[in-house]
Short mmCIF file of N, CA and C in Angstrom, two decimals:
data_model
loop_
_atom_site.label_atom_id
_atom_site.label_comp_id
_atom_site.label_asym_id
_atom_site.label_seq_id
_atom_site.Cartn_x
_atom_site.Cartn_y
_atom_site.Cartn_z
N MET A 656 4.54 -11.92 -10.41
CA MET A 656 5.23 -12.97 -9.68
C MET A 656 4.68 -13.02 -8.27
N LYS A 657 4.17 -14.15 -7.91
CA LYS A 657 3.70 -14.35 -6.54
C LYS A 657 4.85 -14.94 -5.73
N VAL A 658 4.87 -14.58 -4.47
CA VAL A 658 5.96 -15.03 -3.61
C VAL A 658 6.04 -16.54 -3.58
N GLU A 659 4.88 -17.21 -3.54
CA GLU A 659 4.90 -18.68 -3.47
C GLU A 659 5.48 -19.32 -4.74
N GLU A 660 5.56 -18.56 -5.82
CA GLU A 660 6.12 -19.10 -7.07
C GLU A 660 7.64 -19.03 -7.11
N ILE A 661 8.25 -18.37 -6.16
CA ILE A 661 9.70 -18.22 -6.16
C ILE A 661 10.35 -19.57 -5.86
N ASP A 662 11.20 -20.00 -6.78
CA ASP A 662 11.93 -21.26 -6.63
C ASP A 662 13.41 -20.91 -6.36
N VAL A 663 13.80 -21.04 -5.12
CA VAL A 663 15.15 -20.62 -4.71
C VAL A 663 16.22 -21.34 -5.53
N ASN A 664 16.12 -22.63 -5.68
CA ASN A 664 17.16 -23.40 -6.38
C ASN A 664 17.24 -23.04 -7.87
N ARG A 665 16.09 -22.81 -8.48
CA ARG A 665 16.10 -22.44 -9.90
C ARG A 665 16.70 -21.05 -10.09
N GLN A 666 16.36 -20.11 -9.20
CA GLN A 666 16.85 -18.75 -9.36
C GLN A 666 18.32 -18.61 -9.03
N ILE A 667 18.81 -19.37 -8.09
CA ILE A 667 20.22 -19.23 -7.71
C ILE A 667 21.13 -19.87 -8.74
N GLY A 668 20.63 -20.85 -9.48
CA GLY A 668 21.41 -21.45 -10.57
C GLY A 668 22.57 -22.30 -10.08
N ARG A 669 23.59 -22.40 -10.90
CA ARG A 669 24.73 -23.29 -10.64
C ARG A 669 25.51 -22.90 -9.39
N ILE A 670 25.52 -21.63 -9.05
CA ILE A 670 26.28 -21.21 -7.87
C ILE A 670 25.70 -21.82 -6.60
N GLY A 671 24.46 -22.27 -6.68
CA GLY A 671 23.81 -22.91 -5.55
C GLY A 671 24.50 -24.18 -5.10
N GLU A 672 25.32 -24.76 -5.97
CA GLU A 672 26.04 -25.98 -5.62
C GLU A 672 27.06 -25.75 -4.51
N ILE A 673 27.52 -24.52 -4.36
CA ILE A 673 28.54 -24.23 -3.35
C ILE A 673 28.00 -23.44 -2.16
N LEU A 674 26.71 -23.10 -2.18
CA LEU A 674 26.12 -22.32 -1.10
C LEU A 674 25.25 -23.19 -0.22
N ASN A 675 25.17 -22.83 1.06
CA ASN A 675 24.22 -23.54 1.93
C ASN A 675 22.83 -22.93 1.73
N ALA A 676 21.84 -23.52 2.35
CA ALA A 676 20.45 -23.11 2.13
C ALA A 676 20.22 -21.64 2.49
N ARG A 677 20.78 -21.20 3.61
CA ARG A 677 20.59 -19.80 4.02
C ARG A 677 21.25 -18.84 3.04
N GLU A 678 22.45 -19.18 2.58
CA GLU A 678 23.14 -18.32 1.61
C GLU A 678 22.38 -18.24 0.29
N LYS A 679 21.78 -19.35 -0.10
CA LYS A 679 20.98 -19.35 -1.33
C LYS A 679 19.80 -18.39 -1.20
N LYS A 680 19.12 -18.46 -0.06
CA LYS A 680 17.95 -17.60 0.14
C LYS A 680 18.34 -16.13 0.19
N ARG A 681 19.45 -15.85 0.85
CA ARG A 681 19.92 -14.46 0.89
C ARG A 681 20.37 -14.01 -0.50
N GLY A 682 20.91 -14.96 -1.26
CA GLY A 682 21.43 -14.65 -2.60
C GLY A 682 20.37 -14.26 -3.60
N ILE A 683 19.15 -14.71 -3.42
CA ILE A 683 18.10 -14.37 -4.37
C ILE A 683 17.21 -13.24 -3.86
N LEU A 684 17.53 -12.69 -2.71
CA LEU A 684 16.64 -11.68 -2.12
C LEU A 684 16.39 -10.50 -3.04
N ILE A 685 17.42 -9.91 -3.59
CA ILE A 685 17.22 -8.73 -4.44
C ILE A 685 16.42 -9.11 -5.68
N GLN A 686 16.73 -10.24 -6.27
CA GLN A 686 15.98 -10.68 -7.45
C GLN A 686 14.51 -10.89 -7.11
N ALA A 687 14.25 -11.49 -5.96
CA ALA A 687 12.85 -11.71 -5.55
C ALA A 687 12.14 -10.37 -5.32
N LEU A 688 12.83 -9.41 -4.70
CA LEU A 688 12.23 -8.09 -4.49
C LEU A 688 11.94 -7.42 -5.83
N GLN A 689 12.86 -7.55 -6.78
CA GLN A 689 12.64 -6.98 -8.11
C GLN A 689 11.43 -7.61 -8.79
N GLN A 690 11.27 -8.90 -8.64
CA GLN A 690 10.14 -9.58 -9.26
C GLN A 690 8.81 -9.15 -8.64
N ILE A 691 8.81 -9.02 -7.33
CA ILE A 691 7.58 -8.57 -6.65
C ILE A 691 7.24 -7.16 -7.10
N GLN A 692 8.25 -6.30 -7.13
CA GLN A 692 7.99 -4.92 -7.53
C GLN A 692 7.57 -4.83 -9.00
N ALA A 693 8.15 -5.65 -9.85
CA ALA A 693 7.75 -5.64 -11.26
C ALA A 693 6.29 -6.05 -11.41
N ALA A 694 5.85 -6.98 -10.60
CA ALA A 694 4.47 -7.46 -10.69
C ALA A 694 3.47 -6.50 -10.06
N LEU A 695 3.85 -5.88 -8.94
CA LEU A 695 2.90 -5.07 -8.18
C LEU A 695 3.17 -3.57 -8.25
N GLY A 696 4.31 -3.19 -8.76
CA GLY A 696 4.65 -1.77 -8.88
C GLY A 696 5.33 -1.22 -7.65
N TYR A 697 5.31 -1.93 -6.57
CA TYR A 697 5.98 -1.54 -5.33
C TYR A 697 6.06 -2.77 -4.45
N LEU A 698 6.60 -2.60 -3.22
CA LEU A 698 6.76 -3.72 -2.30
C LEU A 698 5.76 -3.57 -1.14
N PRO A 699 4.57 -4.13 -1.30
CA PRO A 699 3.62 -4.06 -0.19
C PRO A 699 4.12 -4.85 1.01
N GLU A 700 3.78 -4.40 2.19
CA GLU A 700 4.25 -5.05 3.41
C GLU A 700 3.82 -6.51 3.46
N GLU A 701 2.61 -6.80 2.98
CA GLU A 701 2.13 -8.19 3.00
C GLU A 701 3.04 -9.09 2.17
N SER A 702 3.49 -8.59 1.03
CA SER A 702 4.38 -9.38 0.17
C SER A 702 5.74 -9.56 0.82
N VAL A 703 6.21 -8.54 1.51
CA VAL A 703 7.50 -8.66 2.21
C VAL A 703 7.36 -9.68 3.34
N GLN A 704 6.20 -9.71 4.00
CA GLN A 704 5.98 -10.71 5.05
C GLN A 704 5.98 -12.12 4.47
N GLU A 705 5.32 -12.30 3.32
CA GLU A 705 5.32 -13.61 2.67
C GLU A 705 6.73 -14.02 2.28
N LEU A 706 7.47 -13.05 1.73
CA LEU A 706 8.84 -13.34 1.32
C LEU A 706 9.70 -13.70 2.54
N SER A 707 9.46 -13.02 3.63
CA SER A 707 10.18 -13.30 4.87
C SER A 707 9.97 -14.75 5.29
N LYS A 708 8.74 -15.21 5.21
CA LYS A 708 8.44 -16.60 5.57
C LYS A 708 9.05 -17.57 4.56
N LYS A 709 8.91 -17.23 3.26
CA LYS A 709 9.40 -18.11 2.21
C LYS A 709 10.91 -18.30 2.29
N LEU A 710 11.64 -17.21 2.55
CA LEU A 710 13.09 -17.28 2.57
C LEU A 710 13.66 -17.48 3.97
N ASN A 711 12.77 -17.48 4.95
CA ASN A 711 13.20 -17.62 6.35
C ASN A 711 14.22 -16.54 6.73
N LEU A 712 13.92 -15.34 6.29
CA LEU A 712 14.73 -14.17 6.63
C LEU A 712 13.83 -13.23 7.43
N SER A 713 14.42 -12.49 8.35
CA SER A 713 13.60 -11.58 9.15
C SER A 713 13.14 -10.41 8.30
N MET A 714 12.04 -9.81 8.73
CA MET A 714 11.52 -8.63 8.03
C MET A 714 12.57 -7.52 8.04
N SER A 715 13.28 -7.38 9.16
CA SER A 715 14.28 -6.31 9.23
C SER A 715 15.42 -6.55 8.25
N GLU A 716 15.81 -7.81 8.02
CA GLU A 716 16.84 -8.11 7.03
C GLU A 716 16.37 -7.69 5.64
N ILE A 717 15.13 -8.03 5.34
CA ILE A 717 14.60 -7.72 4.01
C ILE A 717 14.45 -6.21 3.83
N PHE A 718 13.89 -5.54 4.84
CA PHE A 718 13.73 -4.09 4.72
C PHE A 718 15.08 -3.37 4.70
N SER A 719 16.06 -3.90 5.40
CA SER A 719 17.37 -3.22 5.38
C SER A 719 17.99 -3.31 3.99
N VAL A 720 17.80 -4.42 3.32
CA VAL A 720 18.31 -4.54 1.95
C VAL A 720 17.49 -3.66 1.01
N ALA A 721 16.17 -3.78 1.08
CA ALA A 721 15.30 -3.04 0.16
C ALA A 721 15.43 -1.53 0.34
N SER A 722 15.55 -1.09 1.57
CA SER A 722 15.63 0.36 1.79
C SER A 722 17.00 0.93 1.44
N PHE A 723 17.99 0.06 1.31
CA PHE A 723 19.32 0.53 0.91
C PHE A 723 19.33 1.01 -0.54
N TYR A 724 18.56 0.33 -1.38
CA TYR A 724 18.54 0.64 -2.80
C TYR A 724 17.40 1.60 -3.12
N ARG A 725 17.71 2.62 -3.86
CA ARG A 725 16.70 3.60 -4.22
C ARG A 725 15.70 3.05 -5.23
N MET A 726 15.99 1.94 -5.82
CA MET A 726 15.12 1.38 -6.85
C MET A 726 13.89 0.68 -6.28
N PHE A 727 13.86 0.46 -4.98
CA PHE A 727 12.70 -0.21 -4.38
C PHE A 727 11.78 0.82 -3.74
N TYR A 728 10.47 0.58 -3.91
CA TYR A 728 9.47 1.51 -3.41
C TYR A 728 8.51 0.78 -2.48
N PHE A 729 8.12 1.46 -1.42
CA PHE A 729 7.24 0.86 -0.43
C PHE A 729 5.83 1.42 -0.49
N LYS A 730 5.61 2.32 -1.40
CA LYS A 730 4.27 2.89 -1.61
C LYS A 730 3.94 2.77 -3.09
N PRO A 731 2.64 2.70 -3.41
CA PRO A 731 2.26 2.65 -4.84
C PRO A 731 2.77 3.89 -5.56
N ARG A 732 3.18 3.69 -6.78
CA ARG A 732 3.70 4.79 -7.60
C ARG A 732 2.68 5.16 -8.67
N GLY A 733 2.86 6.35 -9.21
CA GLY A 733 1.95 6.85 -10.21
C GLY A 733 2.07 6.12 -11.54
N LYS A 734 1.01 6.23 -12.32
CA LYS A 734 1.02 5.64 -13.67
C LYS A 734 2.13 6.28 -14.50
N LYS A 735 2.33 7.57 -14.28
CA LYS A 735 3.40 8.27 -14.97
C LYS A 735 4.43 8.71 -13.93
N ILE A 736 5.69 8.41 -14.20
CA ILE A 736 6.79 8.79 -13.32
C ILE A 736 7.53 9.93 -14.01
N LEU A 737 7.43 11.12 -13.44
CA LEU A 737 8.07 12.28 -14.03
C LEU A 737 9.29 12.65 -13.18
N LYS A 738 10.44 12.65 -13.82
CA LYS A 738 11.68 12.98 -13.12
C LYS A 738 12.25 14.27 -13.70
N VAL A 739 12.46 15.24 -12.84
CA VAL A 739 13.03 16.52 -13.24
C VAL A 739 14.52 16.49 -12.92
N CYS A 740 15.32 16.72 -13.92
CA CYS A 740 16.77 16.73 -13.73
C CYS A 740 17.19 18.00 -13.01
N LEU A 741 17.93 17.84 -11.93
CA LEU A 741 18.46 19.00 -11.21
C LEU A 741 19.99 19.03 -11.30
N GLY A 742 20.53 18.41 -12.35
CA GLY A 742 21.97 18.50 -12.58
C GLY A 742 22.36 19.95 -12.86
N THR A 743 23.63 20.22 -12.86
CA THR A 743 24.10 21.61 -12.98
C THR A 743 23.56 22.31 -14.22
N ALA A 744 23.69 21.69 -15.37
CA ALA A 744 23.24 22.33 -16.61
C ALA A 744 21.73 22.59 -16.57
N CYS A 745 20.98 21.60 -16.12
CA CYS A 745 19.52 21.77 -16.05
C CYS A 745 19.14 22.83 -15.02
N TYR A 746 19.82 22.79 -13.89
CA TYR A 746 19.50 23.76 -12.83
C TYR A 746 19.75 25.18 -13.31
N VAL A 747 20.91 25.37 -13.95
CA VAL A 747 21.26 26.71 -14.45
C VAL A 747 20.25 27.19 -15.49
N ARG A 748 19.71 26.26 -16.26
CA ARG A 748 18.76 26.63 -17.32
C ARG A 748 17.31 26.56 -16.86
N GLY A 749 17.06 26.43 -15.56
CA GLY A 749 15.70 26.63 -15.06
C GLY A 749 14.93 25.41 -14.62
N SER A 750 15.59 24.29 -14.38
CA SER A 750 14.83 23.09 -13.99
C SER A 750 14.14 23.25 -12.63
N LYS A 751 14.70 24.06 -11.77
CA LYS A 751 14.05 24.28 -10.46
C LYS A 751 12.69 24.96 -10.67
N ASN A 752 12.60 25.86 -11.63
CA ASN A 752 11.32 26.49 -11.94
C ASN A 752 10.33 25.47 -12.50
N VAL A 753 10.84 24.55 -13.32
CA VAL A 753 9.99 23.49 -13.86
C VAL A 753 9.45 22.63 -12.72
N LEU A 754 10.34 22.26 -11.80
CA LEU A 754 9.93 21.45 -10.65
C LEU A 754 8.89 22.20 -9.81
N ASN A 755 9.15 23.46 -9.53
CA ASN A 755 8.20 24.24 -8.73
C ASN A 755 6.83 24.32 -9.40
N ALA A 756 6.83 24.53 -10.72
CA ALA A 756 5.56 24.62 -11.45
C ALA A 756 4.79 23.29 -11.38
N LEU A 757 5.51 22.18 -11.51
CA LEU A 757 4.85 20.86 -11.46
C LEU A 757 4.34 20.57 -10.04
N GLU A 758 5.13 20.93 -9.04
CA GLU A 758 4.68 20.72 -7.65
C GLU A 758 3.41 21.52 -7.38
N GLN A 759 3.40 22.72 -7.87
CA GLN A 759 2.23 23.58 -7.64
C GLN A 759 1.02 23.08 -8.44
N GLU A 760 1.25 22.68 -9.67
CA GLU A 760 0.15 22.22 -10.53
C GLU A 760 -0.53 20.97 -9.97
N PHE A 761 0.27 20.04 -9.45
CA PHE A 761 -0.30 18.76 -8.99
C PHE A 761 -0.41 18.68 -7.47
N ASN A 762 -0.03 19.75 -6.81
CA ASN A 762 -0.14 19.84 -5.35
C ASN A 762 0.58 18.70 -4.63
N ILE A 763 1.76 18.37 -5.11
CA ILE A 763 2.61 17.37 -4.47
C ILE A 763 4.03 17.91 -4.45
N LYS A 764 4.84 17.32 -3.62
CA LYS A 764 6.27 17.66 -3.57
C LYS A 764 7.06 16.55 -4.25
N SER A 765 8.29 16.84 -4.56
CA SER A 765 9.16 15.84 -5.14
C SER A 765 9.23 14.62 -4.23
N GLY A 766 9.09 13.45 -4.82
CA GLY A 766 9.10 12.21 -4.05
C GLY A 766 7.71 11.73 -3.69
N GLU A 767 6.69 12.50 -4.05
CA GLU A 767 5.31 12.13 -3.71
C GLU A 767 4.53 11.71 -4.95
N THR A 768 3.40 11.07 -4.69
CA THR A 768 2.50 10.59 -5.75
C THR A 768 1.13 11.23 -5.54
N THR A 769 0.49 11.59 -6.62
CA THR A 769 -0.86 12.15 -6.51
C THR A 769 -1.81 11.10 -5.95
N GLU A 770 -2.87 11.55 -5.31
CA GLU A 770 -3.82 10.62 -4.69
C GLU A 770 -4.45 9.68 -5.70
N ASP A 771 -4.66 10.16 -6.93
CA ASP A 771 -5.28 9.31 -7.96
C ASP A 771 -4.26 8.40 -8.66
N LEU A 772 -3.02 8.41 -8.18
CA LEU A 772 -1.93 7.58 -8.73
C LEU A 772 -1.64 7.89 -10.19
N ALA A 773 -1.96 9.11 -10.63
CA ALA A 773 -1.67 9.50 -12.00
C ALA A 773 -0.20 9.87 -12.17
N LEU A 774 0.40 10.43 -11.12
CA LEU A 774 1.76 10.97 -11.26
C LEU A 774 2.58 10.75 -10.00
N THR A 775 3.81 10.34 -10.21
CA THR A 775 4.84 10.40 -9.17
C THR A 775 5.89 11.38 -9.66
N LEU A 776 6.20 12.37 -8.85
CA LEU A 776 7.15 13.41 -9.21
C LEU A 776 8.46 13.17 -8.45
N GLU A 777 9.56 13.12 -9.18
CA GLU A 777 10.86 12.88 -8.57
C GLU A 777 11.90 13.82 -9.18
N THR A 778 13.04 13.88 -8.55
CA THR A 778 14.18 14.60 -9.12
C THR A 778 15.32 13.61 -9.32
N VAL A 779 16.20 13.94 -10.24
CA VAL A 779 17.39 13.13 -10.48
C VAL A 779 18.60 14.06 -10.57
N GLY A 780 19.77 13.51 -10.29
CA GLY A 780 20.99 14.31 -10.30
C GLY A 780 21.43 14.71 -11.69
N CYS A 781 21.32 13.81 -12.65
CA CYS A 781 21.68 14.11 -14.03
C CYS A 781 21.14 12.99 -14.91
N VAL A 782 20.51 13.39 -16.00
CA VAL A 782 19.98 12.42 -16.96
C VAL A 782 21.02 12.12 -18.03
N GLY A 783 21.99 12.99 -18.17
CA GLY A 783 23.02 12.79 -19.18
C GLY A 783 22.69 13.44 -20.52
N CYS A 784 21.73 14.34 -20.51
CA CYS A 784 21.33 15.03 -21.74
C CYS A 784 21.52 16.54 -21.54
N CYS A 785 22.67 16.93 -21.06
CA CYS A 785 22.91 18.32 -20.66
C CYS A 785 22.71 19.30 -21.82
N GLY A 786 22.94 18.86 -23.03
CA GLY A 786 22.75 19.73 -24.19
C GLY A 786 21.30 20.09 -24.42
N LEU A 787 20.39 19.35 -23.80
CA LEU A 787 18.95 19.60 -23.96
C LEU A 787 18.35 20.30 -22.73
N ALA A 788 19.19 20.74 -21.83
CA ALA A 788 18.73 21.31 -20.55
C ALA A 788 17.75 22.46 -20.75
N PRO A 789 16.78 22.55 -19.84
CA PRO A 789 16.42 21.63 -18.76
C PRO A 789 15.65 20.42 -19.28
N VAL A 790 15.88 19.29 -18.63
CA VAL A 790 15.36 18.01 -19.09
C VAL A 790 14.48 17.37 -18.02
N THR A 791 13.43 16.70 -18.48
CA THR A 791 12.64 15.82 -17.62
C THR A 791 12.51 14.49 -18.34
N THR A 792 12.19 13.46 -17.59
CA THR A 792 11.82 12.19 -18.21
C THR A 792 10.44 11.81 -17.70
N MET A 793 9.63 11.31 -18.60
CA MET A 793 8.33 10.77 -18.21
C MET A 793 8.36 9.29 -18.57
N ASN A 794 8.30 8.47 -17.56
CA ASN A 794 8.55 7.04 -17.70
C ASN A 794 9.91 6.88 -18.38
N GLU A 795 10.01 6.42 -19.59
CA GLU A 795 11.32 6.24 -20.21
C GLU A 795 11.62 7.30 -21.27
N ASN A 796 10.73 8.25 -21.49
CA ASN A 796 10.90 9.24 -22.55
C ASN A 796 11.57 10.51 -22.03
N VAL A 797 12.60 10.93 -22.74
CA VAL A 797 13.32 12.15 -22.37
C VAL A 797 12.68 13.34 -23.09
N MET A 798 12.43 14.40 -22.33
CA MET A 798 11.89 15.63 -22.91
C MET A 798 12.83 16.76 -22.52
N GLY A 799 13.35 17.45 -23.52
CA GLY A 799 14.33 18.48 -23.25
C GLY A 799 13.90 19.86 -23.69
N GLU A 800 14.75 20.81 -23.35
CA GLU A 800 14.55 22.21 -23.70
C GLU A 800 13.19 22.71 -23.23
N ILE A 801 12.89 22.45 -21.98
CA ILE A 801 11.61 22.88 -21.41
C ILE A 801 11.80 24.32 -20.91
N THR A 802 12.00 25.20 -21.86
CA THR A 802 12.31 26.57 -21.50
C THR A 802 11.09 27.48 -21.56
N GLY A 803 10.13 27.14 -22.37
CA GLY A 803 8.93 27.98 -22.46
C GLY A 803 7.76 27.32 -21.79
N SER A 804 6.72 28.08 -21.59
CA SER A 804 5.53 27.52 -20.93
C SER A 804 4.81 26.52 -21.81
N GLY A 805 5.01 26.58 -23.13
CA GLY A 805 4.34 25.66 -24.03
C GLY A 805 4.70 24.21 -23.78
N LYS A 806 5.97 23.92 -23.63
CA LYS A 806 6.39 22.53 -23.38
C LYS A 806 5.92 22.06 -22.00
N LEU A 807 5.99 22.94 -21.04
CA LEU A 807 5.53 22.58 -19.69
C LEU A 807 4.03 22.30 -19.71
N LYS A 808 3.26 23.12 -20.41
CA LYS A 808 1.82 22.88 -20.51
C LYS A 808 1.53 21.55 -21.21
N ALA A 809 2.33 21.23 -22.24
CA ALA A 809 2.15 19.96 -22.94
C ALA A 809 2.42 18.77 -22.01
N ILE A 810 3.44 18.92 -21.17
CA ILE A 810 3.75 17.86 -20.20
C ILE A 810 2.59 17.70 -19.22
N ILE A 811 2.11 18.81 -18.71
CA ILE A 811 1.00 18.76 -17.75
C ILE A 811 -0.23 18.14 -18.41
N GLN A 812 -0.50 18.53 -19.65
CA GLN A 812 -1.65 17.97 -20.37
C GLN A 812 -1.51 16.46 -20.55
N SER A 813 -0.31 16.00 -20.90
CA SER A 813 -0.11 14.56 -21.12
C SER A 813 -0.26 13.77 -19.82
N ILE A 814 0.05 14.39 -18.70
CA ILE A 814 -0.13 13.71 -17.42
C ILE A 814 -1.62 13.60 -17.10
N ARG A 815 -2.37 14.61 -17.44
CA ARG A 815 -3.80 14.61 -17.12
C ARG A 815 -4.61 13.70 -18.04
N GLU A 816 -4.03 13.27 -19.17
CA GLU A 816 -4.77 12.42 -20.12
C GLU A 816 -4.94 11.02 -19.59
#
């Protein structure tokens, strides 16, 4: 989705009949940010500047909204997004060791992306799979019971592929 393709009236829909022009533009801001991120993988500053002009909203307004939500990213993310659960059950069963091993293996900290954009490593509070603790997710796939080095090695191998 290119910023110039954003049609404020089409995206706001029927509710636009009761909103003024500024309210309409503010009303589609999150949707527009989601579309930009879906297309580019993150929110480059140039795209935010274009959006600022298109919606006639200040950059600070847009960044204040985007930075409020954890779902928006301002830097390119890795091809594979690995999230290590640090919920109570996972933590007790060794997820911190899994996180430490991954940080050491890829020489990044949680919240960072490898230089080759192969991996973004993150932590989450709970994945909701406590019975499989410790758990990680890679993109949308849940991997549980990472208790031995074999599963961890398999995860590392799949990231390097």
